[in-house]
Amino acid sequence: MKPIAFSPNLVDQVYDAVLDAICNGSLAPGEPVVQEQIAETLDVSRQPVVQALVLLKKQGFVEPAGRKGHRVAPLDAELARRVYSIRGALDRLAAREAAGNPAAASLLSAALEKGRALVASGSVADLIEADAAFHQTIYSLADNPLIAQTSDVHWRHIKRVMGAVLRDGAQRESVWSEHAKIAEAIAEGDAKRAGKLAEKHVTQAAEYLVAQLEQDLAISA
């Protein structure tokens, strides 16, 4: 074994910072990702940046560009469709396993209250975070920590798509109405209904978002 030359935590921090910039649009699709600039901006050496970019490339957030360079990967409707397909299965499992958890009613009620408060006044970015938080609450209620771990990267791709196409906060009311039905089924311990509603919610979101993304990509082509 060789001595560790840098802190793994530092690599994680660089990874999170770059990925957040990609997901919120600060680093736009196709934009160069320059190691030296990132290192200077984050006040770190190049080594953790290199390691972070290796992982980001493996996960499909950046891609090679020229000689040893990288750029932000373009948004991909087919990738989004596949990610949502996986998320649908995970959300169905999570909702089924969360059903009947004694803490479900209070935790999901709090997540719903926060989301509904943002419907009229919140920014699209705030709504995306509240949406993710609601689903992550369900993951935490399920008796399977692998669900949350597995969904983490998928949610990063999903947030990126949502941020790109939900500029006007469309379907705000309907999304949270669907969330409320899922929460009700979970709190009542109805695993079958909770799973079915969770998967249907993801399927409907996928249909809308992927269609919007395909339309935007066609216009920009």
PDB file of N, CA and C in Angstrom, residues 5 19 26 35 68 81 88 117 121 128 136 139 151 155 159 168 172-174 177 192 200:
ATOM      1  N   ALA A   5      -1.832  10.557  -0.564  1.00  0.00           N
ATOM      2  CA  ALA A   5      -1.235  11.857  -0.890  1.00  0.00           C
ATOM      3  C   ALA A   5      -2.189  13.019  -0.666  1.00  0.00           C
ATOM      4  N   LEU A  19     -20.075  19.285  -9.179  1.00  0.00           N
ATOM      5  CA  LEU A  19     -21.360  18.705  -9.562  1.00  0.00           C
ATOM      6  C   LEU A  19     -22.513  19.655  -9.271  1.00  0.00           C
ATOM      7  N   SER A  26     -24.496  26.628 -13.407  1.00  0.00           N
ATOM      8  CA  SER A  26     -23.342  27.537 -13.378  1.00  0.00           C
ATOM      9  C   SER A  26     -22.284  27.076 -14.371  1.00  0.00           C
ATOM     10  N   GLN A  35      -9.143  22.181 -15.229  1.00  0.00           N
ATOM     11  CA  GLN A  35      -8.624  21.770 -13.929  1.00  0.00           C
ATOM     12  C   GLN A  35      -7.994  22.938 -13.172  1.00  0.00           C
ATOM     13  N   LYS A  68      -6.642  15.826 -23.259  1.00  0.00           N
ATOM     14  CA  LYS A  68      -6.679  15.739 -21.795  1.00  0.00           C
ATOM     15  C   LYS A  68      -7.608  16.765 -21.156  1.00  0.00           C
ATOM     16  N   ARG A  81     -34.416   9.459 -19.602  1.00  0.00           N
ATOM     17  CA  ARG A  81     -35.469   8.444 -19.623  1.00  0.00           C
ATOM     18  C   ARG A  81     -35.027   7.189 -18.856  1.00  0.00           C
ATOM     19  N   GLY A  88     -38.090   5.044 -10.893  1.00  0.00           N
ATOM     20  CA  GLY A  88     -39.448   4.553 -10.682  1.00  0.00           C
ATOM     21  C   GLY A  88     -39.465   3.270  -9.873  1.00  0.00           C
ATOM     22  N   ALA A 117     -45.596  25.514   0.715  1.00  0.00           N
ATOM     23  CA  ALA A 117     -45.312  26.920   1.008  1.00  0.00           C
ATOM     24  C   ALA A 117     -44.508  27.564  -0.115  1.00  0.00           C
ATOM     25  N   SER A 121     -44.553  31.033  -3.922  1.00  0.00           N
ATOM     26  CA  SER A 121     -43.517  32.053  -3.765  1.00  0.00           C
ATOM     27  C   SER A 121     -42.098  31.575  -4.026  1.00  0.00           C
ATOM     28  N   ILE A 128     -37.258  22.453  -6.642  1.00  0.00           N
ATOM     29  CA  ILE A 128     -36.529  21.227  -6.978  1.00  0.00           C
ATOM     30  C   ILE A 128     -35.929  20.612  -5.723  1.00  0.00           C
ATOM     31  N   GLN A 136     -36.543  11.975  -0.585  1.00  0.00           N
ATOM     32  CA  GLN A 136     -35.477  11.470   0.274  1.00  0.00           C
ATOM     33  C   GLN A 136     -35.993  11.158   1.673  1.00  0.00           C
ATOM     34  N   TYR A 139     -37.236   7.726   1.342  1.00  0.00           N
ATOM     35  CA  TYR A 139     -36.107   6.788   1.349  1.00  0.00           C
ATOM     36  C   TYR A 139     -35.627   6.534   2.781  1.00  0.00           C
ATOM     37  N   SER A 151     -29.912   5.890  -5.068  1.00  0.00           N
ATOM     38  CA  SER A 151     -30.633   6.959  -5.767  1.00  0.00           C
ATOM     39  C   SER A 151     -29.847   8.264  -5.850  1.00  0.00           C
ATOM     40  N   TRP A 155     -30.484  11.089  -8.700  1.00  0.00           N
ATOM     41  CA  TRP A 155     -31.124  12.364  -8.393  1.00  0.00           C
ATOM     42  C   TRP A 155     -30.301  13.549  -8.903  1.00  0.00           C
ATOM     43  N   LYS A 159     -32.053  16.318 -11.109  1.00  0.00           N
ATOM     44  CA  LYS A 159     -32.045  17.742 -10.778  1.00  0.00           C
ATOM     45  C   LYS A 159     -31.530  18.577 -11.943  1.00  0.00           C
ATOM     46  N   ASP A 168     -40.340  27.897 -15.590  1.00  0.00           N
ATOM     47  CA  ASP A 168     -41.516  28.634 -15.121  1.00  0.00           C
ATOM     48  C   ASP A 168     -42.238  27.948 -13.965  1.00  0.00           C
ATOM     49  N   ARG A 172     -46.688  22.973 -10.658  1.00  0.00           N
ATOM     50  CA  ARG A 172     -46.361  23.038  -9.234  1.00  0.00           C
ATOM     51  C   ARG A 172     -47.436  22.398  -8.364  1.00  0.00           C
ATOM     52  N   GLU A 173     -48.693  22.783  -8.587  1.00  0.00           N
ATOM     53  CA  GLU A 173     -49.786  22.294  -7.740  1.00  0.00           C
ATOM     54  C   GLU A 173     -49.968  20.781  -7.885  1.00  0.00           C
ATOM     55  N   SER A 174     -49.966  20.294  -9.130  1.00  0.00           N
ATOM     56  CA  SER A 174     -50.244  18.873  -9.348  1.00  0.00           C
ATOM     57  C   SER A 174     -49.173  17.980  -8.730  1.00  0.00           C
ATOM     58  N   SER A 177     -49.850  17.719  -5.061  1.00  0.00           N
ATOM     59  CA  SER A 177     -51.060  16.922  -4.823  1.00  0.00           C
ATOM     60  C   SER A 177     -50.733  15.434  -4.913  1.00  0.00           C
ATOM     61  N   LYS A 192     -49.104  -1.453  -0.869  1.00  0.00           N
ATOM     62  CA  LYS A 192     -49.402  -1.664  -2.288  1.00  0.00           C
ATOM     63  C   LYS A 192     -49.792  -0.362  -2.970  1.00  0.00           C
ATOM     64  N   LYS A 200     -46.189   5.669 -10.333  1.00  0.00           N
ATOM     65  CA  LYS A 200     -46.984   6.455 -11.287  1.00  0.00           C
ATOM     66  C   LYS A 200     -46.523   7.907 -11.304  1.00  0.00           C
TER      67      LYS A 200
END
